[in-house]
XYZ file of C-alpha atoms in Angstrom:
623
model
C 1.225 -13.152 -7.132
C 2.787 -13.250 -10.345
C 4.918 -16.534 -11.980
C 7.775 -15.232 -12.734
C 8.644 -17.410 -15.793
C 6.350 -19.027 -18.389
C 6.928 -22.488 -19.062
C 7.323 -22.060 -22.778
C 10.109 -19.489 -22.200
C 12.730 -22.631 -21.638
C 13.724 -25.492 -23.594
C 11.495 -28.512 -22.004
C 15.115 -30.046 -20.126
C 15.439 -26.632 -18.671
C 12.222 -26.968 -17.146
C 11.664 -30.041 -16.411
C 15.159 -29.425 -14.585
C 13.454 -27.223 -12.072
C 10.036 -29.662 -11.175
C 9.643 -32.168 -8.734
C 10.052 -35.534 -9.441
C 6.673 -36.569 -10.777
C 6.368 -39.171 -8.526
C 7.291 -37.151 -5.778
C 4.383 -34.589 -6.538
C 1.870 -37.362 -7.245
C 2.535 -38.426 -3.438
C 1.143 -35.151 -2.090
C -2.515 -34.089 -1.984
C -3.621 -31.033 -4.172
C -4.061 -28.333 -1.699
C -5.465 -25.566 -4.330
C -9.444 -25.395 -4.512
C -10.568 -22.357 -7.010
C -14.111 -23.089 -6.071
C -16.982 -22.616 -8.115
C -14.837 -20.978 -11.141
C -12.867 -24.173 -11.431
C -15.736 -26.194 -10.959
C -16.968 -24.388 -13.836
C -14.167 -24.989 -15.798
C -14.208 -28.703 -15.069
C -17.993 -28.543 -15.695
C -16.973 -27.026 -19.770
C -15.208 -30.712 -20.151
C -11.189 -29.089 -19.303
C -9.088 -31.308 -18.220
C -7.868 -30.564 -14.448
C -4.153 -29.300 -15.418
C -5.003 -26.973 -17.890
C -8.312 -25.679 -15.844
C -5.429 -24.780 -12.913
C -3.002 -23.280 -15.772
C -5.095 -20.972 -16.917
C -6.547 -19.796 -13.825
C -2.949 -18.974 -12.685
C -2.295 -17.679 -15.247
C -4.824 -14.995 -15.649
C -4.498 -13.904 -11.959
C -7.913 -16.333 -10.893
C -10.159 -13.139 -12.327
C -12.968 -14.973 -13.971
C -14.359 -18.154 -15.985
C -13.983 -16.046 -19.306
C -10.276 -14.800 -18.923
C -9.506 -18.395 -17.853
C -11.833 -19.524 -21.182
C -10.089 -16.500 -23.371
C -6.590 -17.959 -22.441
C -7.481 -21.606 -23.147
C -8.479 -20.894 -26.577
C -5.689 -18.822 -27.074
C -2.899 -21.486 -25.917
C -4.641 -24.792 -27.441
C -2.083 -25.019 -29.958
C 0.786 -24.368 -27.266
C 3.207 -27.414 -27.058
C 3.126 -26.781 -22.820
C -0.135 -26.828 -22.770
C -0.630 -30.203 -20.962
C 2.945 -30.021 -18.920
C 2.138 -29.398 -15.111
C 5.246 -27.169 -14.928
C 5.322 -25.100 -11.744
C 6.171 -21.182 -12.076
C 8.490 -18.674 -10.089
C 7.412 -16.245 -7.157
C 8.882 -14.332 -5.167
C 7.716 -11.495 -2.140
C 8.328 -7.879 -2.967
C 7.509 -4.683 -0.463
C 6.987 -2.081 -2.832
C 5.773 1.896 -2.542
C 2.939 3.474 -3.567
C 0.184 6.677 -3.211
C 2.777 9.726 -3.239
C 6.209 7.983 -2.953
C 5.155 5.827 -5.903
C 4.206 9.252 -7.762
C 7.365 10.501 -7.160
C 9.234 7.874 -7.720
C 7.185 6.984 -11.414
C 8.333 10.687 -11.994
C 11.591 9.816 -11.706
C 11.651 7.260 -13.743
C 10.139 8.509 -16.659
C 12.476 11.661 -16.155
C 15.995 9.512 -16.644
C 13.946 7.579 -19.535
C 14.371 10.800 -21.268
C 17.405 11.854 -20.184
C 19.476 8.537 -20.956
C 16.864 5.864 -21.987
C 16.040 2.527 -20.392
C 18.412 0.705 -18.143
C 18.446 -2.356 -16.422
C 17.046 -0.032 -13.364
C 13.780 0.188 -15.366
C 13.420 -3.399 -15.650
C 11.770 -3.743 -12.582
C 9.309 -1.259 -10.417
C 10.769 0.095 -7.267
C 10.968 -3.075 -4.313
C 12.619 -3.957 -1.444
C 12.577 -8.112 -1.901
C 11.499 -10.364 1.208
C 12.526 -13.594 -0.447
C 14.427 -14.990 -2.579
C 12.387 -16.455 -6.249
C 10.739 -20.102 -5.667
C 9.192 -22.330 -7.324
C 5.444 -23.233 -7.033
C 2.952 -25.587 -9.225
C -0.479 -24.447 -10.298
C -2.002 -26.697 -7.762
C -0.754 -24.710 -4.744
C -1.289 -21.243 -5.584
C -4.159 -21.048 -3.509
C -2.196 -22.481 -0.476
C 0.332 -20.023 -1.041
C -1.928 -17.500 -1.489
C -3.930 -18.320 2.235
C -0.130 -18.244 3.449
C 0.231 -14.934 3.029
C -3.595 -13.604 3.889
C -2.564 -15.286 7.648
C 0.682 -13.644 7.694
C -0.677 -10.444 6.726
C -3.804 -10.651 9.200
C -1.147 -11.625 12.052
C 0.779 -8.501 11.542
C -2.049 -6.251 11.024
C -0.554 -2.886 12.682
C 2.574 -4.233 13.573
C 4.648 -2.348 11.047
C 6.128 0.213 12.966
C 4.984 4.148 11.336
C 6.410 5.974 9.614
C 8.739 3.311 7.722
C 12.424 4.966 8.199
C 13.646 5.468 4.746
C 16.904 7.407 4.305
C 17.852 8.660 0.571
C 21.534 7.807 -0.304
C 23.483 8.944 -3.417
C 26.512 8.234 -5.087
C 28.413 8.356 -8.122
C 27.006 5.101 -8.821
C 23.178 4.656 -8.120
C 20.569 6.465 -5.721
C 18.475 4.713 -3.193
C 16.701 4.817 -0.592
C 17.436 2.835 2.595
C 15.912 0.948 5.155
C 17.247 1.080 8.499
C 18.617 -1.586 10.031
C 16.194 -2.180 12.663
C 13.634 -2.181 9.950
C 15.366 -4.298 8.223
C 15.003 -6.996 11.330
C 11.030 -6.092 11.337
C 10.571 -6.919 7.555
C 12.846 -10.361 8.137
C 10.475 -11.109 10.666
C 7.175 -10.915 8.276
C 9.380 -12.801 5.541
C 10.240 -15.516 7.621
C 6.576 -15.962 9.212
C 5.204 -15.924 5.794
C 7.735 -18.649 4.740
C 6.487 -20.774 7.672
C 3.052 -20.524 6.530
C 4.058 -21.296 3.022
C 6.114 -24.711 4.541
C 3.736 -25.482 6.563
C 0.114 -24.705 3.606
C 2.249 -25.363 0.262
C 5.246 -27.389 1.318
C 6.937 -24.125 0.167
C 9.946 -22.704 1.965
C 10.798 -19.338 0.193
C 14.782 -18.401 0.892
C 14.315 -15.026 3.565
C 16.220 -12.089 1.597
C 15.366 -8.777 2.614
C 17.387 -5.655 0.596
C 18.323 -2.581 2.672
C 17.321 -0.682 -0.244
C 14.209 -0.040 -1.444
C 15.557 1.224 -4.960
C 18.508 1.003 -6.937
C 17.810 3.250 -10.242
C 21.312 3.504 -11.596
C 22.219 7.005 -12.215
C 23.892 7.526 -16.004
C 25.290 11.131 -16.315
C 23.451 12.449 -19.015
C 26.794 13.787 -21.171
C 28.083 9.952 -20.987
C 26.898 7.419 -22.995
C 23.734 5.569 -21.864
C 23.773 1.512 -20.513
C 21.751 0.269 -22.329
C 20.383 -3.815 -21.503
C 19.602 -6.459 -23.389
C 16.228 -8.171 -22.375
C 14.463 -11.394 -23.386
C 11.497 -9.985 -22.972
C 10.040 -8.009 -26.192
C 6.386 -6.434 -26.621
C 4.785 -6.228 -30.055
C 4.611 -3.183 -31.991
C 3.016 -4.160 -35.191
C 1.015 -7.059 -36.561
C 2.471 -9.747 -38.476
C 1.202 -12.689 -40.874
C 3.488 -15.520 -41.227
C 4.743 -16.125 -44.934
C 6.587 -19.530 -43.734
C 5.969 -22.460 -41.303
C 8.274 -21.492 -38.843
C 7.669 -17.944 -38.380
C 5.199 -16.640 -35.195
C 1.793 -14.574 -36.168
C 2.591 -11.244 -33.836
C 0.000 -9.159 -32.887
C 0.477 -5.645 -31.038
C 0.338 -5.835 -27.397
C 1.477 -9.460 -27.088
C 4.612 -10.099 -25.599
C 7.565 -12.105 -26.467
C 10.018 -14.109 -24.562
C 13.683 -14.952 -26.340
C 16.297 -18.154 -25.386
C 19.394 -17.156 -26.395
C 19.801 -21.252 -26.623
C 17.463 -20.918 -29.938
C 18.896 -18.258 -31.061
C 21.127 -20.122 -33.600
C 18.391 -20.529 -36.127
C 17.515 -17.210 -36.801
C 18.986 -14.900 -39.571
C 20.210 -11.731 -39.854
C 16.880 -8.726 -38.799
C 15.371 -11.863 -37.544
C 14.544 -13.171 -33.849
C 13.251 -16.693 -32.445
C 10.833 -16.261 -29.775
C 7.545 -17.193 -27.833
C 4.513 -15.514 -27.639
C 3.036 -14.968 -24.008
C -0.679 -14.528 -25.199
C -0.608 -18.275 -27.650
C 2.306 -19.932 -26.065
C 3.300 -20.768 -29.938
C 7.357 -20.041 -30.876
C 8.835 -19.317 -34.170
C 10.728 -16.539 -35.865
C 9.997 -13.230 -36.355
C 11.161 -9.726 -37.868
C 13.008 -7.333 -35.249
C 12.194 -4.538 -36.268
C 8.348 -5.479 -34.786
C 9.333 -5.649 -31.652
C 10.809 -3.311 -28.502
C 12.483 -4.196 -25.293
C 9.607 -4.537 -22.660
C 10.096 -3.806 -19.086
C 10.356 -7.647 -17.270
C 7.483 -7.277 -14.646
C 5.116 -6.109 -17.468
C 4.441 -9.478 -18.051
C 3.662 -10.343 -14.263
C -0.020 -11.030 -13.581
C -2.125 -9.935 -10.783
C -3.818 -12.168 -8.134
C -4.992 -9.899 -5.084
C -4.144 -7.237 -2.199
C -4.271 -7.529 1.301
C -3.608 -4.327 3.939
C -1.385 -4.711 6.634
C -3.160 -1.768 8.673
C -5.273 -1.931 11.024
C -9.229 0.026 9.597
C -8.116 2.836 12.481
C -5.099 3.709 11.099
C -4.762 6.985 9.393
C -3.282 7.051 6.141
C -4.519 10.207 5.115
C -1.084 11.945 4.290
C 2.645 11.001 3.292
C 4.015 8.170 1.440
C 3.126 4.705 1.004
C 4.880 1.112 0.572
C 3.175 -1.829 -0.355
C 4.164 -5.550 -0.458
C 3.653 -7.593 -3.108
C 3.693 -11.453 -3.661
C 4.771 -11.833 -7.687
C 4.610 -14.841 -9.947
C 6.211 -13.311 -13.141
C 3.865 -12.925 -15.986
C 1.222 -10.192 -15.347
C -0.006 -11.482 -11.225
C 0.266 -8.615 -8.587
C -0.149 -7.171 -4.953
C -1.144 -9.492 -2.362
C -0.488 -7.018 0.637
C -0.997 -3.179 0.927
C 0.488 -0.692 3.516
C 0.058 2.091 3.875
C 2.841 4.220 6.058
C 3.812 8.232 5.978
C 7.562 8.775 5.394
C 8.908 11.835 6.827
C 11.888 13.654 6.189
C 11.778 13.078 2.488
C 10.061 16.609 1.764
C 12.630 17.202 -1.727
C 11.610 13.614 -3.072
C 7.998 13.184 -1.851
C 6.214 16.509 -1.615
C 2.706 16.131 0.180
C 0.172 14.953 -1.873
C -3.288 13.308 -2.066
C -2.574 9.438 -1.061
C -3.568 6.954 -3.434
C -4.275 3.161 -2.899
C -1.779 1.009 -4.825
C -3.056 0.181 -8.347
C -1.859 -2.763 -10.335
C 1.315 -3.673 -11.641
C 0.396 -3.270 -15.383
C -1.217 0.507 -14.629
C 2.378 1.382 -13.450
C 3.894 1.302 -16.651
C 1.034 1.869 -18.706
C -1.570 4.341 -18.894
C -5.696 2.637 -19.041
C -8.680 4.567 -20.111
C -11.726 3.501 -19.229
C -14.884 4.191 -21.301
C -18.199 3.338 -19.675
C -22.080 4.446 -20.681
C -24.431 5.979 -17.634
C -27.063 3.854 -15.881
C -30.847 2.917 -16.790
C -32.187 6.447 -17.399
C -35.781 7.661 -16.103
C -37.377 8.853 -19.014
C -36.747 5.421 -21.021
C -38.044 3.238 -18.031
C -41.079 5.529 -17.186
C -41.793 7.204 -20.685
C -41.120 10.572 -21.866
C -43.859 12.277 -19.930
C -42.381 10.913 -16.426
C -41.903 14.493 -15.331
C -45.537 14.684 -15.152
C -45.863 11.614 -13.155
C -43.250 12.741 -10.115
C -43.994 16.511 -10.007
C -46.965 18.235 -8.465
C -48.360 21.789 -9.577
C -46.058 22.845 -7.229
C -43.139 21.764 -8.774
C -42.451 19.453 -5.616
C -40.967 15.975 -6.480
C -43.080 13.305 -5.644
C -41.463 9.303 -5.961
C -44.249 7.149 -7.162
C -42.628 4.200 -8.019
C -39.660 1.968 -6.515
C -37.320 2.195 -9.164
C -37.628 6.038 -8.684
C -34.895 7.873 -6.857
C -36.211 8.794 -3.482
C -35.041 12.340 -4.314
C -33.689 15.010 -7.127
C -31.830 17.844 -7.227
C -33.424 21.062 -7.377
C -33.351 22.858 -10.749
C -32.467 27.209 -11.007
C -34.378 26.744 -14.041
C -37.147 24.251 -12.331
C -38.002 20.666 -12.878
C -38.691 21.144 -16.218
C -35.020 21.352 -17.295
C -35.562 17.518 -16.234
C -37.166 17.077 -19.575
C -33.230 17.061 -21.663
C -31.653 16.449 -18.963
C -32.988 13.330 -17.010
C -31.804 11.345 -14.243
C -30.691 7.521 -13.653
C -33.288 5.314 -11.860
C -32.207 3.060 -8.641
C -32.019 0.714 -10.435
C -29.318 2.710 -12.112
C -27.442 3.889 -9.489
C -27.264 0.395 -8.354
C -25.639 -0.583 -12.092
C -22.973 1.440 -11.101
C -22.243 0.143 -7.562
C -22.218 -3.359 -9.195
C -19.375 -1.528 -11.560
C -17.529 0.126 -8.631
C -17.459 -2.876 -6.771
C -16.236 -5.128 -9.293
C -13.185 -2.915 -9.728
C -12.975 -2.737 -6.176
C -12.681 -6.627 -5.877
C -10.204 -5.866 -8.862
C -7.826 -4.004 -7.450
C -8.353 -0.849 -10.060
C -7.680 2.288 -8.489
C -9.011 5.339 -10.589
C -6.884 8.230 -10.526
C -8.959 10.251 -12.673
C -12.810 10.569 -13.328
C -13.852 12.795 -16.296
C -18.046 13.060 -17.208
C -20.484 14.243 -19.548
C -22.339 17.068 -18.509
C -25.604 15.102 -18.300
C -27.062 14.866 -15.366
C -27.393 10.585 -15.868
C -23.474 10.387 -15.998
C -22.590 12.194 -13.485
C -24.728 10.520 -10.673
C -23.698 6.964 -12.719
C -19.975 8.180 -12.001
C -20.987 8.866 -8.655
C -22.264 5.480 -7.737
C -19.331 3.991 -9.329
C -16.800 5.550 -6.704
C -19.361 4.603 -4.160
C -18.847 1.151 -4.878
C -14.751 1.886 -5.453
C -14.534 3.008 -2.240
C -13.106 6.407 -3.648
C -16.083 8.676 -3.189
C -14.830 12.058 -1.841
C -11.233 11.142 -2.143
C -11.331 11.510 -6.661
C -13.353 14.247 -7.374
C -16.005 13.955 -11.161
C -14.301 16.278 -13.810
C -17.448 17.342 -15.945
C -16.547 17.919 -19.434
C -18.781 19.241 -21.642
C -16.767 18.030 -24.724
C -18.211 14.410 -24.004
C -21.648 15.307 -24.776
C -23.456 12.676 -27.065
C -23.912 13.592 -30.607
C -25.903 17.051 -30.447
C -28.207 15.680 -33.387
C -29.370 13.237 -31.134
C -30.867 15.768 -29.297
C -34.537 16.456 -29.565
C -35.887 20.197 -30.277
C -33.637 23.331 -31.291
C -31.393 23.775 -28.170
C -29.290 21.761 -26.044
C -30.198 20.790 -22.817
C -29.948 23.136 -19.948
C -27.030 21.165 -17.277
C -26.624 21.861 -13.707
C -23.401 23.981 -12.881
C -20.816 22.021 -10.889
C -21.326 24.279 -8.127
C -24.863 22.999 -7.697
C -24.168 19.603 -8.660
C -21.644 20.319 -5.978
C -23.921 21.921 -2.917
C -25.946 18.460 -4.085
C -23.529 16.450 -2.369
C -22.176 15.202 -5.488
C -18.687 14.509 -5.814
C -17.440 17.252 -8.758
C -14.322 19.117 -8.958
C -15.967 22.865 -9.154
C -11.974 23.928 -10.083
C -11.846 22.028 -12.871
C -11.625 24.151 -16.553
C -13.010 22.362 -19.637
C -11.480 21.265 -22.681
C -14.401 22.382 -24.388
C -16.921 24.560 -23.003
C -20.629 24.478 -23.617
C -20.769 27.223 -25.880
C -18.658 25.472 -28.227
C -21.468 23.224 -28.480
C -23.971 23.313 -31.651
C -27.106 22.026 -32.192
C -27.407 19.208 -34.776
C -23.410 19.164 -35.337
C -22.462 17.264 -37.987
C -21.107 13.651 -37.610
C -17.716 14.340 -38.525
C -17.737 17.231 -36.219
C -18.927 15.137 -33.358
C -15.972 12.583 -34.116
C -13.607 15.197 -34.448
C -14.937 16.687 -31.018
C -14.431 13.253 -28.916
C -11.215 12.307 -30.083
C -9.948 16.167 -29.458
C -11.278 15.738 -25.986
C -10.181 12.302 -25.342
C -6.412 13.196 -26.860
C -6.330 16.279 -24.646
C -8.182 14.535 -21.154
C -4.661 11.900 -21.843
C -2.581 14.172 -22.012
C -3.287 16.223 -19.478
C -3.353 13.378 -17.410
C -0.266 11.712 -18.147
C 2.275 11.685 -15.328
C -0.320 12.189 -12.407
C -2.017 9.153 -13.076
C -2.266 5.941 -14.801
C -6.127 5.040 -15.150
C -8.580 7.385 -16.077
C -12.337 6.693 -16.394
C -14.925 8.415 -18.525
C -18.721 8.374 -18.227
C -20.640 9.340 -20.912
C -23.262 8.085 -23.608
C -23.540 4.844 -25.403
C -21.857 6.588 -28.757
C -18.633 7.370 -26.522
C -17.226 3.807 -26.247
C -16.575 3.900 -30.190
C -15.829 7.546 -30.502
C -13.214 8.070 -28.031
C -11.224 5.029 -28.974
C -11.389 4.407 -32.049
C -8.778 7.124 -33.160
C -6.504 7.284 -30.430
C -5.806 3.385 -31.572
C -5.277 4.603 -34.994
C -8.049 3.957 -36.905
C -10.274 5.560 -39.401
C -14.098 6.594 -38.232
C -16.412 4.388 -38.929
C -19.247 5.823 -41.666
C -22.142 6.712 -40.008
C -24.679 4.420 -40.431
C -22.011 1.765 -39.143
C -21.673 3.715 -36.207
C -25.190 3.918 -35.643
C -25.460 0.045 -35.576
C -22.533 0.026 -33.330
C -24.046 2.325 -30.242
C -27.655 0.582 -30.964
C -25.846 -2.588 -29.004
C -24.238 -1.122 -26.158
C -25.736 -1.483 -22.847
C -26.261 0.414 -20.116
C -22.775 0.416 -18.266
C -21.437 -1.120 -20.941
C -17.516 -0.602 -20.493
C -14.530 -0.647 -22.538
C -10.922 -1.042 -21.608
C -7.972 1.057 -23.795
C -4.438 0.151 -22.966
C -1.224 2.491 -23.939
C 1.137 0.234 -26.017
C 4.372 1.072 -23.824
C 5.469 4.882 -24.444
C 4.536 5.036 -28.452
C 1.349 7.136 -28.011
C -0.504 4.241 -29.686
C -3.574 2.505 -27.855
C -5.675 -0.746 -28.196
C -8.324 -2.167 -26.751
C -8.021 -4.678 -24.039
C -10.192 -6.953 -21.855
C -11.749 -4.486 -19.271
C -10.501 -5.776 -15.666
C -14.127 -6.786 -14.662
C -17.174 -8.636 -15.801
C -20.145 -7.178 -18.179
C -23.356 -6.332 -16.718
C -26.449 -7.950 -18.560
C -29.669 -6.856 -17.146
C -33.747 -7.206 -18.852
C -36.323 -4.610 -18.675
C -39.713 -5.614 -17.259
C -43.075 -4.139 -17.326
C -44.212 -2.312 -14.334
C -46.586 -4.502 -11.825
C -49.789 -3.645 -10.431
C -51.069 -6.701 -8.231
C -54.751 -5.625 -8.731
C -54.842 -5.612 -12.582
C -52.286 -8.844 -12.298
C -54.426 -11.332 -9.210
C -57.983 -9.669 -8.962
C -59.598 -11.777 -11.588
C -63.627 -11.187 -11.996
């Protein structure tokens, strides 16, 4: 779900225009419970409307994102208003018809630059926009998790989807009796809506699933004007009336207001404060419209039998237009469409904001063996035999076997259960998330690679994205005890291990461009080569890419691809020193400029203690 229009983004009669009498809405009993996170909320001493706002309006992810957007908007003039926001039901593709499809977009980017077909993703629309308040979301929400569980496997497979050209736009086409199925789910989710939300969404289903307009590339592009605008560059106000910008944010423009700015100048609001005021131009670039929608959840329309393990895929989404997303997946093979979607690997549907923007994910391995049980573990677990032998819990019940034996162990140790659980907990949150990883890249260390393991164990993904190990992400060499490297198991073994590594896959850097006690400026250098090159080569086939590494990674591979200048050293030092195990950082590409930032990562952190290890007879046998 995603509201469609911010408050803010209207003079206040515009908006209160479009809201029920007050009186009216006062009559009818709230029907939205967020649970425990709004009791939380209430609990911190926020008043009821704005505990409901901002839980909306970050998609109901967590206490802190609702917190984070609080104290971002307490100086918006809205704040307080219990204005209700726009949704509306979109059907939209994804796994290989959505690859395709992104192809093609970016393709007539380049050839003729944005217009009004990129303003939007790819959709066929099931309704018509409506409004909703904050305090029915939830109710709207339940509407369409019945109507989705009563059409489980009704969708007849494969969808029928015809492509159609013409001088004026390409598309492809539902057919007709399709068209009569999707009404039917539209109009059954609009009953549940009347009858949960005292909604009733307007039934409006498209016959064609997308309308890119085709510009010949020797005629003059169509270019659109848009009120939405995302920041490029920071700004400090000199005057009263001018808005603080800072990269990433986006802003919304009424051509109403428009009267009182100048020449190179703009009046607008900001999305992430809610504040308005002017603000240079030349700061600014047209934004896509949905990249401001928000995402609230997914639900499949398949039945767990169903095979979705080839073809295309269409999903349908429930949007509230700010940054709110998929509420239904399905999943459905489209044949005869061999030229447009080619047979590929099928993906689950990722989020809204991943479509148009490229994520990299940094994250550090699990709790690692050697610093739970001491250096000289090896000699607790291994006989004279060189047979593994668990003798503790938190041990993993088994290990690899080493070419080299168990004494390769000693550089190269492996995550406790403990561990591997840290990662599930990881996997799992970005499961509940919605995050689909398209690309998985590791350290050679044996610790990140079973950490990236777990963490598509608890995605759900295991088997299906294969771990990319990439030498070039090794820690710091200096950090490296003794006068070699460590000795790392070949992907093939890691492989025959049952672990899930791509054994095709070529390095960026190989090992033997690896020295012992590199320099710290060559060690910089060497992540931000390798994280440059793992983007790039990515770009295209996927939109969120995930690398597991060492602690010193989440400040070395994004520091520079945001812009910035290394840190010295010693700073650096201080910096790794206080990150966690599975500590996790979140880089976000600002539209198509090549330039990142850092952004909230889509899940929780992970806190965790160490404890001492307990024997009961030294503990309770007193004398």
């Amino acid at each position: 779900i995603v509201y469609r229009f911010h408050p803010s983004f209207f003079s206040k009669e515009e908006l209160y225009a479009k809201v029920t009498p007050r009186r009216q809405r006062q009559s009818r009993p709230s029907t939205i419970k967020h649970g425990s996170t709004l009791d939380v909320l209430l609990s911190m001493g926020f008043p009821k409307t704005r505990a409901l706002k901002a839980l909306v309006s970050t998609g109901g992810k967590n206490v802190q994102a609702a917190c984070d957007w609080l104290f971002s908007h307490v100086d918006d003039p809205f704040l307080d208003d219990p204005l209700p926001r726009e949704y509306v039901l979109y059907l939209r593709p994804s796994g290989p018809l959505l690859q395709q499809l992104s192809h093609f977009w970016q393709q007539s980017r380049l050839s003729c630059g944005k217009n009004k077909a990129h303003n939007i993703f790819p959709h066929i629309t099931l309704c018509q926009f409506f409004m909703c308040a904050d305090g029915k979301v939830e109710a709207l929400t339940d509407a369409l998790q019945t109507t989705v569980a009563k059409w489980k496997g009704r969708i007849p497979m494969p969808l029928p989807l015809e492509l159609y050209t013409s001088s004026t736009f390409i598309g492809l086409f539902v057919e007709e009796q399709m068209a009569e199925v999707l009404k039917s789910f539209a109009s059954d989710f609009a009953t549940e809506a009347t009858a949960k939300a005292g909604l009733r969404p307007l039934i409006n289903v498209a016959t064609i699933v997308i309308i890119p307009k085709r510009i010949d590339p020797r005629s003059s592009c169509l270019f659109y004007s848009t009120s939405t605008l995302q920041v490029m560059y920071p700004y400090v106000p000199q005057n009263d009336d001018e808005l603080e910008l800072v990269p990433g944010d986006f802003i919304f423009m009424s051509s109403v207001e428009q009267s009182s700015a100048s020449e190179g100048w703009l009046y607008g609001t900001s999305l992430g404060s809610g504040l308005s005021g002017l603000l240079p131009e030349n700061y600014v670039n047209r934004a896509d419209e949905s990249d401001t929608w928000v995402v609230h959840g997914s639900h499949s329309m398949l039945n767990c039998a169903s095979p979705s393990n080839s073809g295309s895929a269409v999903s349908g989404l429930l949007f509230d237009g700010q940054l709110n997303e998929c509420l239904l997946d399905s999943l459905m093979d489209t044949p005869g469409l061999a030229g447009l979607c080619p047979p590929m690997q099928v993906l689950r549907p990722t989020s809204q904001s991943s479509l148009s923007k490229m994520r990299l994910f940094v994250c550090r391995h699990g709790e690692r063996m050697d610093v739970v049980f001491g250096k000289h573990w090896i000699t607790q677990c291994f006989d004279s035999k060189g047979r593994y032998i668990r003798s503790n819990l938190n041990m993993p019940s088994s290990l690899p076997a080493r070419i080299g034996g168990h004494r390769d162990y000693d550089k190269d140790c492996p995550i406790t259960v403990f561990g591997s659980t840290q990662a599930r907990l990881v996997g799992e949150a970005l499961l509940e998330s919605h995050t689909t990883i398209d690309f998985v890249y590791c350290s050679p260390s044996l610790r990140c690679i079973q950490t990236a393991q777990h963490i598509l164990q608890g995605l759900q993904q295991e088997g299906k994205t294969k771990i990319r190990v990439e030498p070039g992400l090794f820690e710091w060499t200096k950090w490296v005890a003794g006068t070699c490297l460590p000795v790392w198991i070949p992907p093939t073994e890691l492989a025959a291990a049952n672990l899930s590594v791509d054994t095709t896959y070529r390095p960026h850097i190989p090992i033997s461009k690896l020295a012992v006690s590199e320099t710290y400026d060559t060690y910089i250098s060497r992540s931000f080569q390798v994280t440059r090159e793992i983007l790039s080569e990515s770009k295209g086939l996927g939109n969120t890419v995930l690398i597991v590494a060492h602690a010193s990674s989440l400040e070395a591979c994004t520091r520079q691809i945001q812009g910035l200048s290394p840190q010295n050293s010693k700073d650096f030092v201080q910096v790794v020193r206080k990150i966690p195990y599975l500590g996790f950082c979140a880089c976000e590409e600002m539209g198509e400029t090549g330039v990142w930032q850092l952004v909230d990562p889509p899940i929780l952190p992970l806190t965790h203690g160490p404890n001492h290890s307990f024997n009961w007879r030294e503990m309770l046998i007193q004398d």
